[in-house]
Coordinates of C-alpha atoms and ligand atoms in Angstrom, one line a residue:
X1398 CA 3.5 1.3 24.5
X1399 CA 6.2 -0.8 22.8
X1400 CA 5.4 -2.1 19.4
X1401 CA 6.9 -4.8 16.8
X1402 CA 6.0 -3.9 13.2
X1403 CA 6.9 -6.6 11.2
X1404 CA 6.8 -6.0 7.4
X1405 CA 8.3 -6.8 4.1
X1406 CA 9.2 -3.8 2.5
X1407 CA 9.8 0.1 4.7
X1408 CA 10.2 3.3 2.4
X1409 CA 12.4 4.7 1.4
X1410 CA 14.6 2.2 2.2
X1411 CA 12.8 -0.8 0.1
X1412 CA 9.5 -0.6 -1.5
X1413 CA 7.2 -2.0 -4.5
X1414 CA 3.6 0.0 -3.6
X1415 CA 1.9 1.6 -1.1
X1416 CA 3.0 -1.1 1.8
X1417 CA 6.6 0.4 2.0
X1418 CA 4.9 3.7 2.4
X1419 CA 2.8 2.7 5.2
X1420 CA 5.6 1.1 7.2
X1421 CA 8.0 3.8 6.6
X1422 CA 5.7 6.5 7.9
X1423 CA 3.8 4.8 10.9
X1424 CA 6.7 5.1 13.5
X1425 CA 7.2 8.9 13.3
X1426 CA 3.1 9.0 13.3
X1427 CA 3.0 6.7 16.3
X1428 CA 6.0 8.4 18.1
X1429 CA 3.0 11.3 18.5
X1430 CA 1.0 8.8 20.4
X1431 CA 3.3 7.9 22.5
X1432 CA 3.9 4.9 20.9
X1433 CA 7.7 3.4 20.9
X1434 CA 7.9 0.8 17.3
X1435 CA 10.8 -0.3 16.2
X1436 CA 10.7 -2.2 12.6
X1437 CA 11.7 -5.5 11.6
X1438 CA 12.9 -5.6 8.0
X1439 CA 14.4 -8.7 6.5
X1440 CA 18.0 -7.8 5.1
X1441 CA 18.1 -7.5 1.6
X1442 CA 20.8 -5.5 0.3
X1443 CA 19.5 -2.3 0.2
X1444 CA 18.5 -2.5 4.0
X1445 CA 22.0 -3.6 4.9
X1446 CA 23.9 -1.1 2.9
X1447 CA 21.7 1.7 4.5
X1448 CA 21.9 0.5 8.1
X1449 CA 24.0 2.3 10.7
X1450 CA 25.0 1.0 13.9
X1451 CA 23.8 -2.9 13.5
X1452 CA 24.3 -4.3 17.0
X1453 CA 24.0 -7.7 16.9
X1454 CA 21.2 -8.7 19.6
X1455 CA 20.3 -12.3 18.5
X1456 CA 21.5 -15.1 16.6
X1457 CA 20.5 -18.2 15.3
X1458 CA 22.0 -21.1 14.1
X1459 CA 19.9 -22.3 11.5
X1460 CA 17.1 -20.5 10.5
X1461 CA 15.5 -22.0 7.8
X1462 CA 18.7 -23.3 5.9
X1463 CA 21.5 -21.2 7.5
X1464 CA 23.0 -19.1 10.5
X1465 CA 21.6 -15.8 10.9
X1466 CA 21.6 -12.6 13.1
X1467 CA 19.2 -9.5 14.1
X1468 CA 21.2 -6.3 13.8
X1469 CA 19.8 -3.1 15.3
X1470 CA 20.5 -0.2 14.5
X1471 CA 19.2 3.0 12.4
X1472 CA 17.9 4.0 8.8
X1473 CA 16.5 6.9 7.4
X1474 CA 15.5 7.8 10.5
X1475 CA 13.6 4.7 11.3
X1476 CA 14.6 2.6 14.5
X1477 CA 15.0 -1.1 12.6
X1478 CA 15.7 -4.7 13.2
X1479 CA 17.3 -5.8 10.4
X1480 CA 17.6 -10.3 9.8
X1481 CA 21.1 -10.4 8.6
X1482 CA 20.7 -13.9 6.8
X1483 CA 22.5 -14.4 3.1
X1484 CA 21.4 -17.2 2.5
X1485 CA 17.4 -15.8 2.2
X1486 CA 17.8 -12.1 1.5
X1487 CA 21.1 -11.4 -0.3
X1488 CA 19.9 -11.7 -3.5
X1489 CA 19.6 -9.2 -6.4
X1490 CA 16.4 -7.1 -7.6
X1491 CA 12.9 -6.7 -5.5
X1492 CA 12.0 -7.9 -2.5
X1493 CA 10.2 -11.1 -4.3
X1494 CA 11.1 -11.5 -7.8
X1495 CA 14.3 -13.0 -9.4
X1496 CA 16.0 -10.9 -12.3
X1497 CA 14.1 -13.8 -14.5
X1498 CA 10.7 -11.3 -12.6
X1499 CA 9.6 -14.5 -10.9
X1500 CA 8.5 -15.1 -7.8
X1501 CA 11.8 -16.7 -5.7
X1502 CA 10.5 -20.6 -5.3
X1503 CA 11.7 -20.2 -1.5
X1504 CA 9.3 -16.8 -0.7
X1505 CA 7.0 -19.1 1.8
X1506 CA 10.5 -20.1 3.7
X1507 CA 11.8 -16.3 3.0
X1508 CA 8.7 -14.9 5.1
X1509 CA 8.1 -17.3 6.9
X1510 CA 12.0 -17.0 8.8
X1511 CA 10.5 -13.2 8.9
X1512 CA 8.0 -14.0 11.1
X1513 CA 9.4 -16.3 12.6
X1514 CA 11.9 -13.4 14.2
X1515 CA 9.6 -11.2 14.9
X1516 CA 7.6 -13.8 16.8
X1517 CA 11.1 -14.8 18.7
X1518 CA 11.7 -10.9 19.4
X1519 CA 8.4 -11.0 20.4
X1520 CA 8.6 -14.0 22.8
X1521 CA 12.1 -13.0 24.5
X1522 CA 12.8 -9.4 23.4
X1523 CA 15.6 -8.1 22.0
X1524 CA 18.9 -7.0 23.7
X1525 CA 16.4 -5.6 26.4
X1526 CA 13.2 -4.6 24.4
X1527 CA 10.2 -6.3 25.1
X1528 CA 7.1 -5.1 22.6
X1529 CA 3.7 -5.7 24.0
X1530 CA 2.1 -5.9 20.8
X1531 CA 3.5 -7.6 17.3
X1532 CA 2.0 -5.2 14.5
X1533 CA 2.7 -7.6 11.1
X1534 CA 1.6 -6.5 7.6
X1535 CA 0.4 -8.9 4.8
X1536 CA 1.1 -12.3 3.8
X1537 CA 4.8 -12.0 4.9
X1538 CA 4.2 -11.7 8.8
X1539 CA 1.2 -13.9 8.4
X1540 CA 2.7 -17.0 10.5
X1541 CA 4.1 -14.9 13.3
X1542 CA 0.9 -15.8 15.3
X1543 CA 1.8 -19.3 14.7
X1544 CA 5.1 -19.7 15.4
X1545 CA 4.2 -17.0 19.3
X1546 CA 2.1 -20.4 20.4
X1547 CA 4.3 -22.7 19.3
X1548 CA 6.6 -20.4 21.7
X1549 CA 3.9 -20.1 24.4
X1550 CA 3.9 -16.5 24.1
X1551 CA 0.2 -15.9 24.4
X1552 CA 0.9 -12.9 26.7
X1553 CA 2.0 -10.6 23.5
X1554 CA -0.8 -9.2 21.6
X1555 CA -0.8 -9.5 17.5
X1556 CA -2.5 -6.9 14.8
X1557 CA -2.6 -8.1 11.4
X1558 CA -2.9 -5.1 9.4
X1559 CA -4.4 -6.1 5.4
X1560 CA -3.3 -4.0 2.8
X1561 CA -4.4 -6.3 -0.3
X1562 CA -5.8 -9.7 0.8
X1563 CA -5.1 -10.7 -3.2
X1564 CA -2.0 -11.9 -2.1
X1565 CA -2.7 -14.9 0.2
X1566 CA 0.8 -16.3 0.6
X1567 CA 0.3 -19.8 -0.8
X1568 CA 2.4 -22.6 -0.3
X1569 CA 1.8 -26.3 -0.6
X1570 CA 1.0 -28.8 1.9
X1571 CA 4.3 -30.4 1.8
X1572 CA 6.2 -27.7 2.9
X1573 CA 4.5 -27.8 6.5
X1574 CA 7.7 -28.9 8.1
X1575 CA 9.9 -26.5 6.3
X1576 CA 7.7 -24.3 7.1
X1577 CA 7.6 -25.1 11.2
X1578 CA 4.3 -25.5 11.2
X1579 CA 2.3 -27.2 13.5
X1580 CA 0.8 -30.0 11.0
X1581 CA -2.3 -30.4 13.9
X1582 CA -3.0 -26.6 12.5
X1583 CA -3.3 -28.1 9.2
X1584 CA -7.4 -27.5 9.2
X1585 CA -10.0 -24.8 8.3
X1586 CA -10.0 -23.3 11.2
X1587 CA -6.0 -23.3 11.0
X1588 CA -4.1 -22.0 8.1
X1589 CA -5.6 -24.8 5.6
X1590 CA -6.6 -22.5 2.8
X1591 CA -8.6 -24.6 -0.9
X1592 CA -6.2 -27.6 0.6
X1593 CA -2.8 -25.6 0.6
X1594 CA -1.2 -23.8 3.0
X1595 CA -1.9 -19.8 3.5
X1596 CA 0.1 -17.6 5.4
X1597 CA -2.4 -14.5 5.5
X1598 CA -5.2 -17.0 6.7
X1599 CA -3.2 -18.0 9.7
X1600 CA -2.7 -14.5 10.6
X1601 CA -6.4 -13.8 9.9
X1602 CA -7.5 -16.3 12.1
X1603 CA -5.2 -16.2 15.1
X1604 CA -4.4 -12.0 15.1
X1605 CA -6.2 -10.3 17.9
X1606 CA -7.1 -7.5 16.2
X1607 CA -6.7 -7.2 12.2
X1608 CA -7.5 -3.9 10.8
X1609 CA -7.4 -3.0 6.6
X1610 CA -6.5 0.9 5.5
X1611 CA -9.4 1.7 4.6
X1612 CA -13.3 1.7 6.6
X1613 CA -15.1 1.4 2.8
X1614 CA -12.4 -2.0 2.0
X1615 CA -13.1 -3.2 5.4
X1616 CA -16.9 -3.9 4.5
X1617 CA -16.1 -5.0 1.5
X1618 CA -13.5 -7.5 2.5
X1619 CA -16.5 -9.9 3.8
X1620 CA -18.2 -9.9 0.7
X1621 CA -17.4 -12.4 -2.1
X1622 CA -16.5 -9.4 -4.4
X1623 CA -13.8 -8.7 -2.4
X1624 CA -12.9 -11.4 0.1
X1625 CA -11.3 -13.4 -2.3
X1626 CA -12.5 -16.4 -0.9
X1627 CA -11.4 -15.2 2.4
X1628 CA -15.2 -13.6 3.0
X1629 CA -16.1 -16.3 4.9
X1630 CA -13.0 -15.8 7.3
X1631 CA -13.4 -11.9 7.6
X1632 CA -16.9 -12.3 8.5
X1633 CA -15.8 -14.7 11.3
X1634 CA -13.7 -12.1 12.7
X1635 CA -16.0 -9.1 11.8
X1636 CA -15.7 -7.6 15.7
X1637 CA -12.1 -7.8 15.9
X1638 CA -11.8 -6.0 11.9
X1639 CA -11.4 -2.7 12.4
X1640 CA -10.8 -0.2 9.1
X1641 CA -8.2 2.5 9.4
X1642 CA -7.5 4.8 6.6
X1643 CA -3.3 5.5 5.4
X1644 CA -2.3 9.0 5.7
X1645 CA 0.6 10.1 3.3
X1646 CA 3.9 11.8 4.8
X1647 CA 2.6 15.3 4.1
X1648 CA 6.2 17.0 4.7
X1649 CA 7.8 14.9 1.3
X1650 CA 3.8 15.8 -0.4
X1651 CA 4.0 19.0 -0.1
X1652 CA 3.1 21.3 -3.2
X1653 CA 4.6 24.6 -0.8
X1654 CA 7.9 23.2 0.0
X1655 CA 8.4 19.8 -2.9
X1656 CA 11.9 20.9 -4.5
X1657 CA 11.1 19.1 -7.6
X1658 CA 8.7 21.5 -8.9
X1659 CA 8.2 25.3 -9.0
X1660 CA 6.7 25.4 -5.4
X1661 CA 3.0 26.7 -4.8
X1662 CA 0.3 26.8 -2.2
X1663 CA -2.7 27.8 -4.5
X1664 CA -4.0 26.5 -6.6
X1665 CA -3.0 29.2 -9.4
X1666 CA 0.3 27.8 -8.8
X1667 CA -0.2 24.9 -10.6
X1668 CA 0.1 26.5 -14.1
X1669 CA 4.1 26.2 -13.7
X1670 CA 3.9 22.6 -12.9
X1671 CA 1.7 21.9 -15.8
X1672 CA 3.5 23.9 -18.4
X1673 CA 6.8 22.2 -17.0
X1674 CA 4.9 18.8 -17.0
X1675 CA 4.2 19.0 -21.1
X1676 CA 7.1 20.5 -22.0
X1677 CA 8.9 17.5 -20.0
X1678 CA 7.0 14.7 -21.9
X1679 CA 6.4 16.7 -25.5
X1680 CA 2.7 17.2 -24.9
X1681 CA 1.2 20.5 -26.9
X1682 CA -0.3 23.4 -24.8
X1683 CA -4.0 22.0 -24.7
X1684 CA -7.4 23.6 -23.6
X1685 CA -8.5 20.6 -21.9
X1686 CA -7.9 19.1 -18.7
X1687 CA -4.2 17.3 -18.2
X1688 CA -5.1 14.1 -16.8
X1689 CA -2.1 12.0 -15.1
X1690 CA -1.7 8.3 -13.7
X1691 CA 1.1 7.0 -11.7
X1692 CA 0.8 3.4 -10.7
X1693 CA 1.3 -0.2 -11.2
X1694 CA 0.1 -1.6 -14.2
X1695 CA -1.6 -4.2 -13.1
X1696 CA -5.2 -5.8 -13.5
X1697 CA -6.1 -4.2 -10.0
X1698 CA -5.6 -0.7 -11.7
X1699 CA -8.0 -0.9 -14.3
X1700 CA -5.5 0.7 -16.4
X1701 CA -6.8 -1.4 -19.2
X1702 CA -10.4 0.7 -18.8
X1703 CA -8.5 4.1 -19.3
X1704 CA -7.5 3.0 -22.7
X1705 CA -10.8 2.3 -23.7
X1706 CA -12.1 5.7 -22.8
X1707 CA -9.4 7.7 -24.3
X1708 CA -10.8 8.8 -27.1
X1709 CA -13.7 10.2 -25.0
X1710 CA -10.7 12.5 -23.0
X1711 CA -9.1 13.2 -25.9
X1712 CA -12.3 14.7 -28.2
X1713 CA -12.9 17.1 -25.4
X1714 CA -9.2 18.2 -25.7
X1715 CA -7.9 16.4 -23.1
X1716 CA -4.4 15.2 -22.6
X1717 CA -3.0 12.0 -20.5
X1718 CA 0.5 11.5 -19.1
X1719 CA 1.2 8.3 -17.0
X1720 CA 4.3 6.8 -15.2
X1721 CA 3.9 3.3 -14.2
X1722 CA 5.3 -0.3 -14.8
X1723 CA 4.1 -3.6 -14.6
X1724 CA 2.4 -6.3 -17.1
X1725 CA 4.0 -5.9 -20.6
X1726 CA 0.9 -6.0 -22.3
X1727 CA -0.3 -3.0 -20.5
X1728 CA 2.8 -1.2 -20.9
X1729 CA 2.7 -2.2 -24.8
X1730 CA -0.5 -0.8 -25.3
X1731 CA 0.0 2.4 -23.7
X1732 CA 3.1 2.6 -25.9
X1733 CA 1.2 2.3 -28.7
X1734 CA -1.5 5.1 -27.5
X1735 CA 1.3 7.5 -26.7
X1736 CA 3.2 6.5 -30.6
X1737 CA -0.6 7.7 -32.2
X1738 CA -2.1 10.4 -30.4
X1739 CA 0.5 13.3 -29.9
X1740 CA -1.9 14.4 -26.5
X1741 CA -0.9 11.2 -24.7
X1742 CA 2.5 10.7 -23.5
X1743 CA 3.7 7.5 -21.9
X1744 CA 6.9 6.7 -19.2
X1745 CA 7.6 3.0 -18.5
X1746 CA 9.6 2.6 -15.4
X1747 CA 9.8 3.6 -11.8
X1748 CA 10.4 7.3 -10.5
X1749 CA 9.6 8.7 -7.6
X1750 CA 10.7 12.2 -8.6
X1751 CA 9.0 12.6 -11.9
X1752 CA 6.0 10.9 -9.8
X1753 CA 6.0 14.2 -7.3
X1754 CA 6.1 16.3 -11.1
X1755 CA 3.3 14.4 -12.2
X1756 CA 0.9 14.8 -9.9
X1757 CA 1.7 18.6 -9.4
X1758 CA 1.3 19.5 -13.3
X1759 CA -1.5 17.2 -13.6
X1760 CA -5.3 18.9 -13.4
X1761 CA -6.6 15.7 -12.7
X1762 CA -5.6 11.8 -11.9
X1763 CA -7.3 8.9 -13.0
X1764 CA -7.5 6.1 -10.3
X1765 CA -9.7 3.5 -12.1
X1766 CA -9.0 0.5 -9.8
X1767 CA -11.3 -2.6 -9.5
X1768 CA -10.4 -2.4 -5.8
X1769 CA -8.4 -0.8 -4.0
X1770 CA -7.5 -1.6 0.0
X1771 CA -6.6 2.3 0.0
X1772 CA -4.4 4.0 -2.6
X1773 CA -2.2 7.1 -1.8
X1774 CA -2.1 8.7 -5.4
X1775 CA -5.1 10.0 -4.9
X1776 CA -4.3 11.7 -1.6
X1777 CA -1.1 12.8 -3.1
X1778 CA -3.0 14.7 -5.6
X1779 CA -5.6 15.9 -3.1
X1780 CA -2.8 17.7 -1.5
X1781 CA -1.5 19.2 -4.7
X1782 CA -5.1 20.8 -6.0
X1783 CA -5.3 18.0 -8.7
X1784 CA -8.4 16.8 -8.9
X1785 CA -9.4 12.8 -8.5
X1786 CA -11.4 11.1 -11.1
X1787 CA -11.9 7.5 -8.9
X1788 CA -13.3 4.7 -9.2
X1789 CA -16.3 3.9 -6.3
X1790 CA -14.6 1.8 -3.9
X1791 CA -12.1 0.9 -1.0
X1792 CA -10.5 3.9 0.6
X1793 CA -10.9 6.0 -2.9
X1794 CA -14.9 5.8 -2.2
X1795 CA -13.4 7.0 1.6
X1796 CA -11.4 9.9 0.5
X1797 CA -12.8 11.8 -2.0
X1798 CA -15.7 13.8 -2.2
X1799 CA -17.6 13.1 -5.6
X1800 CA -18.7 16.3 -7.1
X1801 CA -22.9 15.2 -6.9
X1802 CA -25.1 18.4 -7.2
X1803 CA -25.2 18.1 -3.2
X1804 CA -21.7 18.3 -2.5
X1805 CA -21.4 21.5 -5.1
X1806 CA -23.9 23.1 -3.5
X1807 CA -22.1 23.0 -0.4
X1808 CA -19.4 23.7 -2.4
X1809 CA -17.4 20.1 -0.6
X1810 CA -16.7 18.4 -3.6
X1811 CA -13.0 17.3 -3.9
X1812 CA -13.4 14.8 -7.0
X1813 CA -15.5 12.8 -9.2
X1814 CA -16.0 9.0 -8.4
X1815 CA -17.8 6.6 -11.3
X1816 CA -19.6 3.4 -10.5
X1817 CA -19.8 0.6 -11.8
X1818 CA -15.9 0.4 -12.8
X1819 CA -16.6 0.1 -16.5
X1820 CA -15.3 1.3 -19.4
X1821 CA -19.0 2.9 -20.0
X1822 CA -18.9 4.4 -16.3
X1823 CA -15.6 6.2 -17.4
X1824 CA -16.1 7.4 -19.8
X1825 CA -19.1 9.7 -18.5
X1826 CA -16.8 10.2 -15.6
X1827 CA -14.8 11.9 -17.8
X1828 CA -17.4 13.9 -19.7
X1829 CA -18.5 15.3 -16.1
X1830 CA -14.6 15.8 -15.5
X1831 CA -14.1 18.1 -19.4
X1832 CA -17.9 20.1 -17.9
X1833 CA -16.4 20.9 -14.5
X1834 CA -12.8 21.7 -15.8
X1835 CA -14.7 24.0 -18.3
X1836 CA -16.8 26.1 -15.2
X1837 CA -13.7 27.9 -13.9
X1838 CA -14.9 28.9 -10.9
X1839 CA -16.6 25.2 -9.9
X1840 CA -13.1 23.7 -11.2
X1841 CA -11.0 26.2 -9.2
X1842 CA -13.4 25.4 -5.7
X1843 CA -12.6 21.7 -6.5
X1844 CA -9.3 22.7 -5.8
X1845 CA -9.2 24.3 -3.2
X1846 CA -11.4 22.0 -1.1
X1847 CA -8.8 19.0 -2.1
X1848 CA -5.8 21.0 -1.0
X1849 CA -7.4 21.8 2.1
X1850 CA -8.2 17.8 2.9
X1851 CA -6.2 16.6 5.8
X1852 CA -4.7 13.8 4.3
X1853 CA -1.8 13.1 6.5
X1854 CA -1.7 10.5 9.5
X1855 CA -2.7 12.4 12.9
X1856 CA -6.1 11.2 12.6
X1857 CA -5.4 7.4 12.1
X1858 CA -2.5 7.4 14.2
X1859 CA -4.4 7.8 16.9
X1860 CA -6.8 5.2 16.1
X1861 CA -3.8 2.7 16.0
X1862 CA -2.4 3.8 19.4
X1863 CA -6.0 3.3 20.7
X1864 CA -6.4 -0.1 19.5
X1865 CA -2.5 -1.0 20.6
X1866 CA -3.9 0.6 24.1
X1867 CA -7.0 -1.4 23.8
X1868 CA -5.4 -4.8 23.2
X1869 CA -3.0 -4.8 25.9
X1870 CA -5.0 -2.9 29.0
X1871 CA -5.9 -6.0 30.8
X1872 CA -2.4 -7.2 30.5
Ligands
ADP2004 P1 -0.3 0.0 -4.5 O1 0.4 -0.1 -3.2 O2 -1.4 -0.9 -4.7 O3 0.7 0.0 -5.7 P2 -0.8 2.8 -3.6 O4 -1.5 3.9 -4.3 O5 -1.1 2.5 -2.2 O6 -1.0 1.5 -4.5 O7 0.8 3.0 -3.6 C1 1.6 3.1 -4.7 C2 2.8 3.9 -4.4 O8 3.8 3.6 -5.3 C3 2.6 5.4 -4.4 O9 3.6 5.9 -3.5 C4 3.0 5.7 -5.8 O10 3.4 7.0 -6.0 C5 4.1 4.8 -6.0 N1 4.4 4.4 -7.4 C6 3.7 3.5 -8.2 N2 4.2 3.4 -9.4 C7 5.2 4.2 -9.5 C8 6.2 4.6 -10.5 N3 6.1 4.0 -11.7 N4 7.1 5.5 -10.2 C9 7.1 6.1 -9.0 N5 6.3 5.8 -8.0 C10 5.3 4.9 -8.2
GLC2005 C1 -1.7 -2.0 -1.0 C2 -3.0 -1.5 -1.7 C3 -3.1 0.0 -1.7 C4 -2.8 0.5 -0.3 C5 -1.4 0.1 0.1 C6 -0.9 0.6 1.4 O1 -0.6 -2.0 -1.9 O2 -3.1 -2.0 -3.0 O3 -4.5 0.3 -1.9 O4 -2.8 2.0 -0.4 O5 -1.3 -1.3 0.2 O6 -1.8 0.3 2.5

């Protein structure tokens, strides 16, 4: 089986959230299937400085405003495609934003000429290759199922794989011809989306299969909670949504083996991290549980609801430590939390060592989010015996197991998940949290059922090759 992924951003090569995570890790996943993907990634600087090889195996004279190649060749152990083409991707800072942290007014054209390679590669291979199935991801490869009929390629197969339908790809209506759209696809049943263009609707409605990373999101895509307007749409394609959950790379999240903490493999091995955690970020010694966040700050986090229960962490003796970037008002007020209260303490920016420190000192993370498509904190912490406090829904409902009186009876619980995601609903969260973190032995069972969680990707793997398998076996 031979497999395009097409995606915007590929850890550790490029990456802004989970996404680049996901991308990075489902070749070597798929490779145990049997599946062969190779990885288109447009070439932004940091994808061309770490390419080797870069075999030129197509060209093309103008696409969308300027000459342009496909270079293949090897990453980080990643088998890639890369779009050499300056006049879209050579440009400084993340994969969407300007330094002025705007979106670039060309990202419809940018992604667009993204799909619109992968849908070429797709149509007449590459130097040889010939993928039977074009795996995109998001907005960004959203028109790739376009532009394969306007090639007459209807014999590939397409997966749309949703990792946060918030971001539709928007563009207005008279950018259909720079586009290369077809402007007879201009409807609701097209990519017509509140009377603008959208790039994730085309690929919602024309994909074969789509699939979201988590089974709980899946559901709650076709409600109008969740859908974003786009209910109505997943509903429509209800038997071809199929919800597969993301497994994290359990060889770089591993609490026996991670070289940037004292290593451990129970969980009375956590005390070094811990102690090296607060002396790290000047927090005191505490009796209460150490509660740690890394994440975007962003209204999808529900960062905002943490700072409103604070106080309720902090009178049991509890302490917070969060790394994470994103809206300055958030990032302001955390400031300001961490400046009064000498048991929180507060890291603007992006790390992905001190995250690994984090979440191995930590006793417990707080993943508040409104909704959330899957989230790989949380199984990051699973894997290091620190405890999830989660909000009820998407894959953090499907991963962790809330500590009910059931689940400690059978002695299964892995976390504690609140509902409705309130301030109110937190805050008791986090009273249940300072009771269980008290009971040593229910706290140190908790524990060790979360580091004993398979949260890596052999499971879901499989379910991708299956579908992959699925789609193409009357071809
Ligand atoms: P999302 O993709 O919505 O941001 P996920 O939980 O799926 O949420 O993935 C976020 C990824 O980004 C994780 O790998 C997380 O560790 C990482 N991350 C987020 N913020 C930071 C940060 N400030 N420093 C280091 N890593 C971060
Ligand atoms: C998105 C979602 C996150 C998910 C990630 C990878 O960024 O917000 O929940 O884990 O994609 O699929």
């Amino acid at each position: 089986m031979k497999v395009l992924s097409v995606a915007s951003e590929c850890a550790p090569l490029v990456k802004t959230g989970g996404l680049a995570d996901v991308v990075g890790a489902l070749p070597a996943a798929l490779a145990e299937q049997g599946v062969q993907m190779r990885t288109l990634l447009p070439g932004y600087p940091a994808v061309t400085v770490a390419l080797e090889g870069g075999e030129s195996v197509a060209q093309f004279d103008d696409l969308f405003g300027g000459p342009a190649q496909v270079l293949a060749g090897t990453a980080a152990g990643l088998d890639l495609l890369v779009i050499d083409a300056p006049h879209l991707y050579a440009r400084p800072g993340n994969p969407y934003l300007g330094p002025d942290g705007r979106d670039w007014q060309d990202n419809p054209e940018r992604f667009a000429a993204l799909s619109w390679v992968g849908a070429h590669i797709a149509a007449h291979g590459a130097a040889g290759w010939h993928p039977q199935v074009l795996h995109g991801h998001d907005w960004q490869a959203g028109f790739a199922t376009e532009y394969l009929r306007q090639m007459d390629a209807g014999h590939i197969r397409s997966m749309l794989t949703i990792h946060n339908i918030a971001f539709t790809g928007p563009a207005d209506p008279g950018r259909l011809h720079s586009l290369r759209l077809d402007p007879g696809r201009f409807h609701s049943e097209g990519f017509e989306f509140w009377g603008g263009i959208s790039a994730l609707k085309a690929g919602l409605m024309e994909a074969d299969a789509l699939t979201t990373v988590s089974p709980t999101y899946a559901e709650e895509l076709m409600t109008p909670e969740f859908g974003m307007g786009l209910e109505g749409v997943m509903r429509h394609r209800q038997a071809s949504l199929h919800g597969i959950l993301n497994g994290i790379d359990d060889a770089a999240w591993n609490p026996a083996t991670d070289p940037t903490i004292t290593p451990y493999s129970k969980p009375a091995g956590k005390a070094a991290a811990k102690a090296a955690l607060q002396a790290e970020m000047g927090l005191p010694q505490s009796g209460g549980p150490l509660c740690v966040i890394v994440s975007r700050m962003t209204g999808q986090k529900g960062l905002d609801l943490v700072l409103e229960a604070l106080p309720t962490l902090l009178e049991q003796g509890g302490q917070l430590a969060l790394l994470g970037s994103g809206e300055a008002e958030l990032e302001r007020a955390f400031q300001a939390a961490a400046d009064q209260n000498p048991n929180v303490a507060v890291r603007i920016g992006y790390d992905e060592g001190f995250s690994h420190r984090l979440i191995a000192g930590g006793d417990a993370i707080l993943v508040p989010s409104r909704f959330e498509p899957c989230g790989l904190t949380q199984l990051y912490a699973l894997r290091y015996g620190t405890v999830p406090v989660v909000a009820l829904t998407g894959g953090l409902a499907d991963t962790v197991i809330n500590a009910s009186p059931a689940a400690l009876a059978r002695k299964v619980a892995t976390g504690i998940q609140f509902s409705p995601v309130t301030a109110g609903a937190l805050r008791n969260a986090l009273v249940r949290l300072g009771a269980l973190y008290k009971d040593r032995k229910t706290w140190s069972r908790l524990q060790t059922n979360a580091m004993a969680q398979p949260v890596g990707w052999a499971l879901s793997a499989k379910a991708y090759a299956e579908l992959y398998a699925g789609l193409t076996k009357d071809r």
